[in-house]
Tab-separated table of C-alpha atoms and ligand atoms in Angstrom:
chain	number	residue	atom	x	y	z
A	1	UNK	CA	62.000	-86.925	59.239
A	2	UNK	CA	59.157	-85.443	60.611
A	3	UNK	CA	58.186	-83.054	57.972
A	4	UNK	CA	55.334	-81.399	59.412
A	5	UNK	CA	57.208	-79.640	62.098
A	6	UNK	CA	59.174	-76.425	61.483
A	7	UNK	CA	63.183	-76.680	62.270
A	8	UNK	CA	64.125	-75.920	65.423
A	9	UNK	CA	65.573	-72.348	66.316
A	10	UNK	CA	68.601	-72.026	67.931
A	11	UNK	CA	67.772	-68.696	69.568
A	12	UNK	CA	64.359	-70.709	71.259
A	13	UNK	CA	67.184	-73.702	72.728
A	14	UNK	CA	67.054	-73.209	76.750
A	15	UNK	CA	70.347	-73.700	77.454
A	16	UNK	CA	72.526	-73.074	80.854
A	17	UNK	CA	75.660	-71.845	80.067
A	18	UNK	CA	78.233	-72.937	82.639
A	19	UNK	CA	77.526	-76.216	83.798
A	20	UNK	CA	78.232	-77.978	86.817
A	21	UNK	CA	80.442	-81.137	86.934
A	22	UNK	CA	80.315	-83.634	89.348
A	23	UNK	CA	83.556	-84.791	90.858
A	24	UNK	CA	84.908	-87.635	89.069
A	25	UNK	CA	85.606	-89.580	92.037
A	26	UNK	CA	82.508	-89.760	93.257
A	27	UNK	CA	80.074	-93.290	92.465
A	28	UNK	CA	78.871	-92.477	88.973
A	29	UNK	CA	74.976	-92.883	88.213
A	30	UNK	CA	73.772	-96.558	86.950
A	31	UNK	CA	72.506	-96.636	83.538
A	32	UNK	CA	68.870	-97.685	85.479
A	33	UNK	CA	69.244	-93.897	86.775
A	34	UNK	CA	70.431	-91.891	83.854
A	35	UNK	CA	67.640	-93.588	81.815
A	36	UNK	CA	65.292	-92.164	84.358
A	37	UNK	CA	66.608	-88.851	84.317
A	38	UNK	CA	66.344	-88.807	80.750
A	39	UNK	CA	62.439	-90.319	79.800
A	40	UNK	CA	62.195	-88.509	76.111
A	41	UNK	CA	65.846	-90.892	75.279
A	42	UNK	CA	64.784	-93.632	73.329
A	43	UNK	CA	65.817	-97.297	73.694
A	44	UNK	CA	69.415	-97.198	71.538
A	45	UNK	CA	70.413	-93.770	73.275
A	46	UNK	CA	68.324	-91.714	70.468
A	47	UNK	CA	66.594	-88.725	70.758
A	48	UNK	CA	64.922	-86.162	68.493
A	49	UNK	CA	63.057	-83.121	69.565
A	50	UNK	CA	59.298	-83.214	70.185
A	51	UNK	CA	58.050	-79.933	69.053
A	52	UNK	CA	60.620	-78.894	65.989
A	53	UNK	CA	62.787	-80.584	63.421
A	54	UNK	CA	65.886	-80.669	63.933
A	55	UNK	CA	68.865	-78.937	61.584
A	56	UNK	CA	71.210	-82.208	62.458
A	57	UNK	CA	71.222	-86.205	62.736
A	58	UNK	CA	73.862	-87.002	64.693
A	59	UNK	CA	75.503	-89.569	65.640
A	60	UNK	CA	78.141	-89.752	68.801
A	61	UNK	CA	80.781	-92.380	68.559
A	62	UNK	CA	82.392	-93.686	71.778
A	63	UNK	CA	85.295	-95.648	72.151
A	64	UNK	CA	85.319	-98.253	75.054
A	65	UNK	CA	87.000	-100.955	76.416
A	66	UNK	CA	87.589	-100.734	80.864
A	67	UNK	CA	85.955	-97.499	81.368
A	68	UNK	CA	82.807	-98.180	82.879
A	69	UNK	CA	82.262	-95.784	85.200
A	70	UNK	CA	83.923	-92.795	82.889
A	71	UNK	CA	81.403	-93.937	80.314
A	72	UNK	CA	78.291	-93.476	83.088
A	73	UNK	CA	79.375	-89.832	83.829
A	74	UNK	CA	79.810	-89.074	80.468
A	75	UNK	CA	76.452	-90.337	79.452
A	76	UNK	CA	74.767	-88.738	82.488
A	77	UNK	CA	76.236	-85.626	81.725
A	78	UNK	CA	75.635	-85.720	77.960
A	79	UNK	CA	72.286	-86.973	77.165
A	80	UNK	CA	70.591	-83.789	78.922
A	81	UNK	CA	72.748	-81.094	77.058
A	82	UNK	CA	72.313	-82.747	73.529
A	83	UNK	CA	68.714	-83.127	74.546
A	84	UNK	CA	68.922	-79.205	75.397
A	85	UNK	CA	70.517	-78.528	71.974
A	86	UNK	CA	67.713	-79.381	69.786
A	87	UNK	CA	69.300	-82.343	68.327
A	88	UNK	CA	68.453	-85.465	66.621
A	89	UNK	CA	70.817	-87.849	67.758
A	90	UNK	CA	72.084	-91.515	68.821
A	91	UNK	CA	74.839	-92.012	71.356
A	92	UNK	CA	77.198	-95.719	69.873
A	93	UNK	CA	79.906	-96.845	72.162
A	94	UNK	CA	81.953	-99.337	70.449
A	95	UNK	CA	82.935	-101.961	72.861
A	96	UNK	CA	86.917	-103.796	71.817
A	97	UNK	CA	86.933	-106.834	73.602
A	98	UNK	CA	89.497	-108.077	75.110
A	99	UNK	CA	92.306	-110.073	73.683
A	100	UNK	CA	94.581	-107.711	72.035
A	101	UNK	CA	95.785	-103.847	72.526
A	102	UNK	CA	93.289	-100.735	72.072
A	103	UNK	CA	92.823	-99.530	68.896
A	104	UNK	CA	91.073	-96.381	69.231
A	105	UNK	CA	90.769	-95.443	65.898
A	106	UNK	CA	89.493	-98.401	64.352
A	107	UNK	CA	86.453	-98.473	66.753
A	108	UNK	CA	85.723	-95.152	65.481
A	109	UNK	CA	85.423	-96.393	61.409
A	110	UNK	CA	83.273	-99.640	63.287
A	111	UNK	CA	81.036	-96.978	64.838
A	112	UNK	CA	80.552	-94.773	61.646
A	113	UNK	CA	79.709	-97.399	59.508
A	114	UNK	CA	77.813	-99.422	61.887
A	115	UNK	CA	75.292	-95.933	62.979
A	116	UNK	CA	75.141	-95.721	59.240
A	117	UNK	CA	73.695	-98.568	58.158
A	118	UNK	CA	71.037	-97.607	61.212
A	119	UNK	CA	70.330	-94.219	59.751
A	120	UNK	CA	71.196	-91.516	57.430
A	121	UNK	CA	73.416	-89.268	60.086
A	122	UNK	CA	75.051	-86.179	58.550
A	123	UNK	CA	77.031	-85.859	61.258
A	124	UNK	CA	79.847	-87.894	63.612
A	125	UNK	CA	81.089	-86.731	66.762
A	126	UNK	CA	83.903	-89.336	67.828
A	127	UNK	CA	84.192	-88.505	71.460
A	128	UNK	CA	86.746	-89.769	73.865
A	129	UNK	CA	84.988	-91.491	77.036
A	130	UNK	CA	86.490	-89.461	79.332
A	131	UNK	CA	85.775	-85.772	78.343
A	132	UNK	CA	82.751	-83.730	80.232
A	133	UNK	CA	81.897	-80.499	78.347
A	134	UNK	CA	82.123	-76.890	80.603
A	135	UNK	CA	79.423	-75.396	79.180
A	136	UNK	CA	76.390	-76.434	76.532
A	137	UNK	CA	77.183	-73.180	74.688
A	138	UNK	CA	79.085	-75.510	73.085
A	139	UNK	CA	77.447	-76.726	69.747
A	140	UNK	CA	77.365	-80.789	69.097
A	141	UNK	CA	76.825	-80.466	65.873
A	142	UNK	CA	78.123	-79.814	62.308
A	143	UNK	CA	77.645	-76.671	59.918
A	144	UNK	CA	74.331	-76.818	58.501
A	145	UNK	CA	73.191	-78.861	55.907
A	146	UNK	CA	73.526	-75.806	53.353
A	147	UNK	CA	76.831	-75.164	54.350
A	148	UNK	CA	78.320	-78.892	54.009
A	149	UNK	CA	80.022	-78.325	50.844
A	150	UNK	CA	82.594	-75.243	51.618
A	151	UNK	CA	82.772	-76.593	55.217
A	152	UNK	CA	85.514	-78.455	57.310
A	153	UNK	CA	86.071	-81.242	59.787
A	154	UNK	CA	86.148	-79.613	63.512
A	155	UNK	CA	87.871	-80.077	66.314
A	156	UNK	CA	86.463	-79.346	69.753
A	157	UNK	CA	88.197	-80.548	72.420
A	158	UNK	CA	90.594	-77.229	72.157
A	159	UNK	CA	90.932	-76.648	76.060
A	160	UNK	CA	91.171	-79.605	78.044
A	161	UNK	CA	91.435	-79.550	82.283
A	162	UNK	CA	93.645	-82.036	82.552
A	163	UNK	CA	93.382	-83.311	86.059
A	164	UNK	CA	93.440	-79.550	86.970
A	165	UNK	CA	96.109	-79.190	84.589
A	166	UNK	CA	96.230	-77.402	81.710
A	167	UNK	CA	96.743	-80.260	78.387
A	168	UNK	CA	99.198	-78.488	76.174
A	169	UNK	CA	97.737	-77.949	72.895
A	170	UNK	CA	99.654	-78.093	69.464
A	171	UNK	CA	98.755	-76.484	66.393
A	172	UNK	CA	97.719	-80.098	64.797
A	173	UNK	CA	96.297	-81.552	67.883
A	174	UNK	CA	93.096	-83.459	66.697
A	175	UNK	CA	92.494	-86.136	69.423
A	176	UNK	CA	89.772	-85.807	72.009
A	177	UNK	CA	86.214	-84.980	70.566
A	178	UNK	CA	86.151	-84.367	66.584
A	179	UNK	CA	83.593	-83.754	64.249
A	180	UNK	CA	83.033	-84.522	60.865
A	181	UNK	CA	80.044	-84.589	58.563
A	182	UNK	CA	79.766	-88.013	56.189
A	183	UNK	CA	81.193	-86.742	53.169
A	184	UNK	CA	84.037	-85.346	54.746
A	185	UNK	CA	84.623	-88.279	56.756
A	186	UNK	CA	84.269	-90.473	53.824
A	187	UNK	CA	86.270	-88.532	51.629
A	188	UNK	CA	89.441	-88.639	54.235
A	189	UNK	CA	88.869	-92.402	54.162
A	190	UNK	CA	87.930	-92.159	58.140
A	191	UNK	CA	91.120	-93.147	60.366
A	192	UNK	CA	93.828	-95.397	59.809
A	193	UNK	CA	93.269	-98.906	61.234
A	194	UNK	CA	96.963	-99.572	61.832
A	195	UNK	CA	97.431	-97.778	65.251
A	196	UNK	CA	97.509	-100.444	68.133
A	197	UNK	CA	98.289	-99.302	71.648
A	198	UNK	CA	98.328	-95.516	72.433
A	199	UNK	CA	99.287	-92.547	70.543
A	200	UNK	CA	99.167	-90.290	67.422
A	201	UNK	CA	96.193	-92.019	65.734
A	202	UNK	CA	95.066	-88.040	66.131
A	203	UNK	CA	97.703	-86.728	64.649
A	204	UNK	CA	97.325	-89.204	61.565
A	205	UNK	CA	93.910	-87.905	61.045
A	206	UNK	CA	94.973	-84.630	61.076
A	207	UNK	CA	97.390	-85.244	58.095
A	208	UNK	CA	94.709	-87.288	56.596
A	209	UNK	CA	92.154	-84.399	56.569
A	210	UNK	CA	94.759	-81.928	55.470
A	211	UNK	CA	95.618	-84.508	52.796
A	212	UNK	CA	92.167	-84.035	50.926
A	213	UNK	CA	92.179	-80.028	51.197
A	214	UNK	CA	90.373	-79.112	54.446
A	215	UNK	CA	92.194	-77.421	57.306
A	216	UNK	CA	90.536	-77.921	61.009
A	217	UNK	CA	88.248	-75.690	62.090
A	218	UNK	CA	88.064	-74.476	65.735
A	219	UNK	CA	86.705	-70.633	64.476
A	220	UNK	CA	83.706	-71.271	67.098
A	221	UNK	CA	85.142	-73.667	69.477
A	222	UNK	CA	85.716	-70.811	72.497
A	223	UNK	CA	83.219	-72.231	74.464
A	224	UNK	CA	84.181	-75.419	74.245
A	225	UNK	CA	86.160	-76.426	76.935
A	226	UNK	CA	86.691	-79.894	78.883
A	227	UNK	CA	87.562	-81.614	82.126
A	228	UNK	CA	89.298	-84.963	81.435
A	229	UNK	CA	88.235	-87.158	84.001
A	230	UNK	CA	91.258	-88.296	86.088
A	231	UNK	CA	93.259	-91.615	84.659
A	232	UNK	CA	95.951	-93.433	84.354
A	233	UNK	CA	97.511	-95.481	81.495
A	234	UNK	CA	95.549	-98.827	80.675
A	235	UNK	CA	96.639	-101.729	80.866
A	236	UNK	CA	96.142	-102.891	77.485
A	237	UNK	CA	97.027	-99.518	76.105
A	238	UNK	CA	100.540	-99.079	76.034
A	239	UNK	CA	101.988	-96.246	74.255
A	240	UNK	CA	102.687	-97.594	70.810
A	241	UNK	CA	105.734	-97.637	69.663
A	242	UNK	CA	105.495	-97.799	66.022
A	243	UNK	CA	103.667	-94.644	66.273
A	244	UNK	CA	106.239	-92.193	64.548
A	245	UNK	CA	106.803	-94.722	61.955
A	246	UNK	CA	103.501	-95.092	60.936
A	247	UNK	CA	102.397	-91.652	61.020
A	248	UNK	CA	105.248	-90.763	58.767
A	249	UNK	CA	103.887	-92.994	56.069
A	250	UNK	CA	100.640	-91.911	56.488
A	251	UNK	CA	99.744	-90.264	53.489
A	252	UNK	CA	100.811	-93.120	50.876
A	253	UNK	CA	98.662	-95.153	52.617
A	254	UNK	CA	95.843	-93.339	53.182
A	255	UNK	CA	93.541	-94.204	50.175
A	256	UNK	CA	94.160	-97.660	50.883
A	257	UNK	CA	94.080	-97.931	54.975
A	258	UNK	CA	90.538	-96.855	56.410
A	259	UNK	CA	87.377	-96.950	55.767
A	260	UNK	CA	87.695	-98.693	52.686
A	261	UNK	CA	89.893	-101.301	54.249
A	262	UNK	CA	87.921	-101.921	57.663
A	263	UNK	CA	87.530	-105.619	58.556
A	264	UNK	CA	85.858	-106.382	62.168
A	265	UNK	CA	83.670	-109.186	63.706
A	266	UNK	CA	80.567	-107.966	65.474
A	267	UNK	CA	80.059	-109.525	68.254
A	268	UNK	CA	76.843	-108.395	69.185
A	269	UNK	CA	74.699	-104.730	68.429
A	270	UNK	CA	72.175	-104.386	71.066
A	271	UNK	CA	69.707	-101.005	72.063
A	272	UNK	CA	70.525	-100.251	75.954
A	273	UNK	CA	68.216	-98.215	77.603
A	274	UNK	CA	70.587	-95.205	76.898
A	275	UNK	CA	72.767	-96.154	74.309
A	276	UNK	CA	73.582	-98.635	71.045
A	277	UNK	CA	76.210	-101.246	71.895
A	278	UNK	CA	78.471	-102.387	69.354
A	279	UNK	CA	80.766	-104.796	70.451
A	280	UNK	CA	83.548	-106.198	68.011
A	281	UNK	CA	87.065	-108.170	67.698
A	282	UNK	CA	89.019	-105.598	65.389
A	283	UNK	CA	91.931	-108.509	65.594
A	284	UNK	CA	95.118	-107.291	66.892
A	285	UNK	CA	98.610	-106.011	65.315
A	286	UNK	CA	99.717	-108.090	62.614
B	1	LIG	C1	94.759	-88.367	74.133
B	1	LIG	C2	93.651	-87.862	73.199
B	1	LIG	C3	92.871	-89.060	72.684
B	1	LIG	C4	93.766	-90.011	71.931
B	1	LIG	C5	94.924	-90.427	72.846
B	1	LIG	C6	95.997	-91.203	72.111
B	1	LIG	C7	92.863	-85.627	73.845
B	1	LIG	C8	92.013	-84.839	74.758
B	1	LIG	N1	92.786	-86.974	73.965
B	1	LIG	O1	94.069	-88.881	75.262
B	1	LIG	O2	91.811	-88.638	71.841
B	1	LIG	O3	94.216	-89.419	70.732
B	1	LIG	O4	95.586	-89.309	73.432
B	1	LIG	O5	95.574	-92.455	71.688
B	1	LIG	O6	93.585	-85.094	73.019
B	1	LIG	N2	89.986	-96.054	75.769
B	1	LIG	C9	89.248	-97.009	76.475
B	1	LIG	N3	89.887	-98.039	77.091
B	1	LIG	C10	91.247	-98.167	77.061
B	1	LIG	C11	91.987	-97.195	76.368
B	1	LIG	C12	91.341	-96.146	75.745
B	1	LIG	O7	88.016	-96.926	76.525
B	1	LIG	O8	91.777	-99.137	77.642
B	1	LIG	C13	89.300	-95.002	74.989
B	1	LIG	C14	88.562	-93.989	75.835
B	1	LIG	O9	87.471	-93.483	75.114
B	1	LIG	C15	89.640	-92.941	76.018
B	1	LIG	C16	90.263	-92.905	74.637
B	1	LIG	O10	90.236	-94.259	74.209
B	1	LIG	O11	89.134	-91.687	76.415
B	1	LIG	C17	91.673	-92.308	74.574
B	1	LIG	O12	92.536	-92.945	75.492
B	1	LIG	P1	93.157	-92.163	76.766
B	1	LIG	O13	92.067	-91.425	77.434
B	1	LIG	O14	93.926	-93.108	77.584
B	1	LIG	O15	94.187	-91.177	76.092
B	1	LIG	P2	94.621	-89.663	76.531
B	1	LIG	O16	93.833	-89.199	77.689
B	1	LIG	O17	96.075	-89.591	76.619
B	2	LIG	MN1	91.894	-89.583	78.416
């Protein structure tokens, strides 16, 4: 930390409002280009403001395995808001190779404890590849430090355009982009690492974070609202269909499946021009 500066003000971030989103089906930018549109991004993805200190060290955790060009529009269309925002930050995308199905979930305990042997984040935003925010009004960020202790988990993704449709929403709906600052992370014992294929690895975390006596917060998530780029089911993500089993058993396992039970090979961790690779086998259903 840079403690000479003074912490940034919100009121002095020059942000736009509404923002414009470029058609999905159109060529997304190469990484050569985003890093150009983006010189004060460091090599790893990282950022912090030049002139003030920031109130938050973030870091954003993608999921990835097949989704190339989703990921370059994401990162093209991230990079300049969080830059606008005032925030520290590094953007991971945890890479699954291939071999066995997608396990969403457990890339996002690989990418919080990998970004936190990097640095001391307070905060985790485990973001979908595939959602553009509407406007920057949005905050990426978690309560202040100050406010950690009395504060909860968030979700944000509470309005998603769903290939011009409308996603239904349900009172425990989690998936999408959530936010949670390292102690509350830690003390829901992250996600479970048990969901293989697609499906209600949200909804577990929801039960999860319920479990240890926070409820979700979306008081100040109006603004926040997403177009879903347009896909279709992967390949190696079929719906799972252990899903309803698992998640019904989800609380008797939870101090035990997580975090504290995470087992992964890294492959490789390398600093792209606008992001951190981490690339691991997580294994496969056993
Ligand atoms: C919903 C949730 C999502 C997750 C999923 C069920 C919202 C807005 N989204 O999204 O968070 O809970 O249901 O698992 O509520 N991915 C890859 N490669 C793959 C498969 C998945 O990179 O082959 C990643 C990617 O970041 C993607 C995410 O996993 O955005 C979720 O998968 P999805 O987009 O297929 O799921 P979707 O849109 O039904
Ligand atoms: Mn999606």
């Amino acid at each position: 930390d840079d403690v000479t500066l003074d912490f940034c003000e919100p009121g002095k971030a020059k942000l736009k409002g509404q923002l414009e989103i470029a058609p999905s089906a159109a060529a997304p930018p190469s990484y050569d280009v985003i890093g150009k549109s983006n010189l004060e991004v460091t090599p790893g993805g990282k950022y912090r403001p030049p002139n003030c200190r920031s109130r938050h060290k973030v870091a954003v955790i993608i999921p990835h395995r097949d989704r190339e060009a989703h990921l370059k529009h994401l990162l093209s269309h991230l990079h300049p808001i969080l830059q606008r925002q005032q925030l520290e930050y590094t953007v991971y995308v945890v890479h699954q190779i291939h071999g066995s199905l997608f396990n969403r979930a457990m890339l996002m305990n690989v990418g919080f404890a990998q970004a936190s042997l990097d640095n001391n984040y307070d905060c985790f935003i485990f973001h979908d590849v595939d959602l553009l925010l509407e406007s920057d009004r949005c905050g990426y960020h978690c309560p202040k430090l100050s406010e950690h202790g009395r504060s909860n988990p968030k979700h944000l993704s509470v309005a998603v355009d769903k290939f011009d449709d409308v996603m239904p929403t349900y009172r425990y709906v989690f998936g999408g982009v959530s936010i949670f600052t390292r102690e509350q992370f830690l003390s829901v014992n992250g996600f479970s690492n048990l969901y293989w294929g697609w499906g209600a690895e949200d909804d577990d975390l929801f039960l999860r974070t319920w479990r240890k006596g926070y409820k979700v917060d979306r008081t100040d998530t109006e603004k926040c609202s997403f177009r879903m780029i347009s896909h279709s089911h992967d390949r190696d993500n079929p719906m799972s269909a252990m899903r309803y089993l698992l998640l019904k058993q989800s609380l008797q396992r939870q101090n035990e499946d997580g975090l504290s039970s995470l087992r992964y090979r890294l492959i490789s961790k390398t600093r792209g021009r606008v992001f951190t690779n981490v690339t691991v086998d997580v294994g496969g259903p056993t």
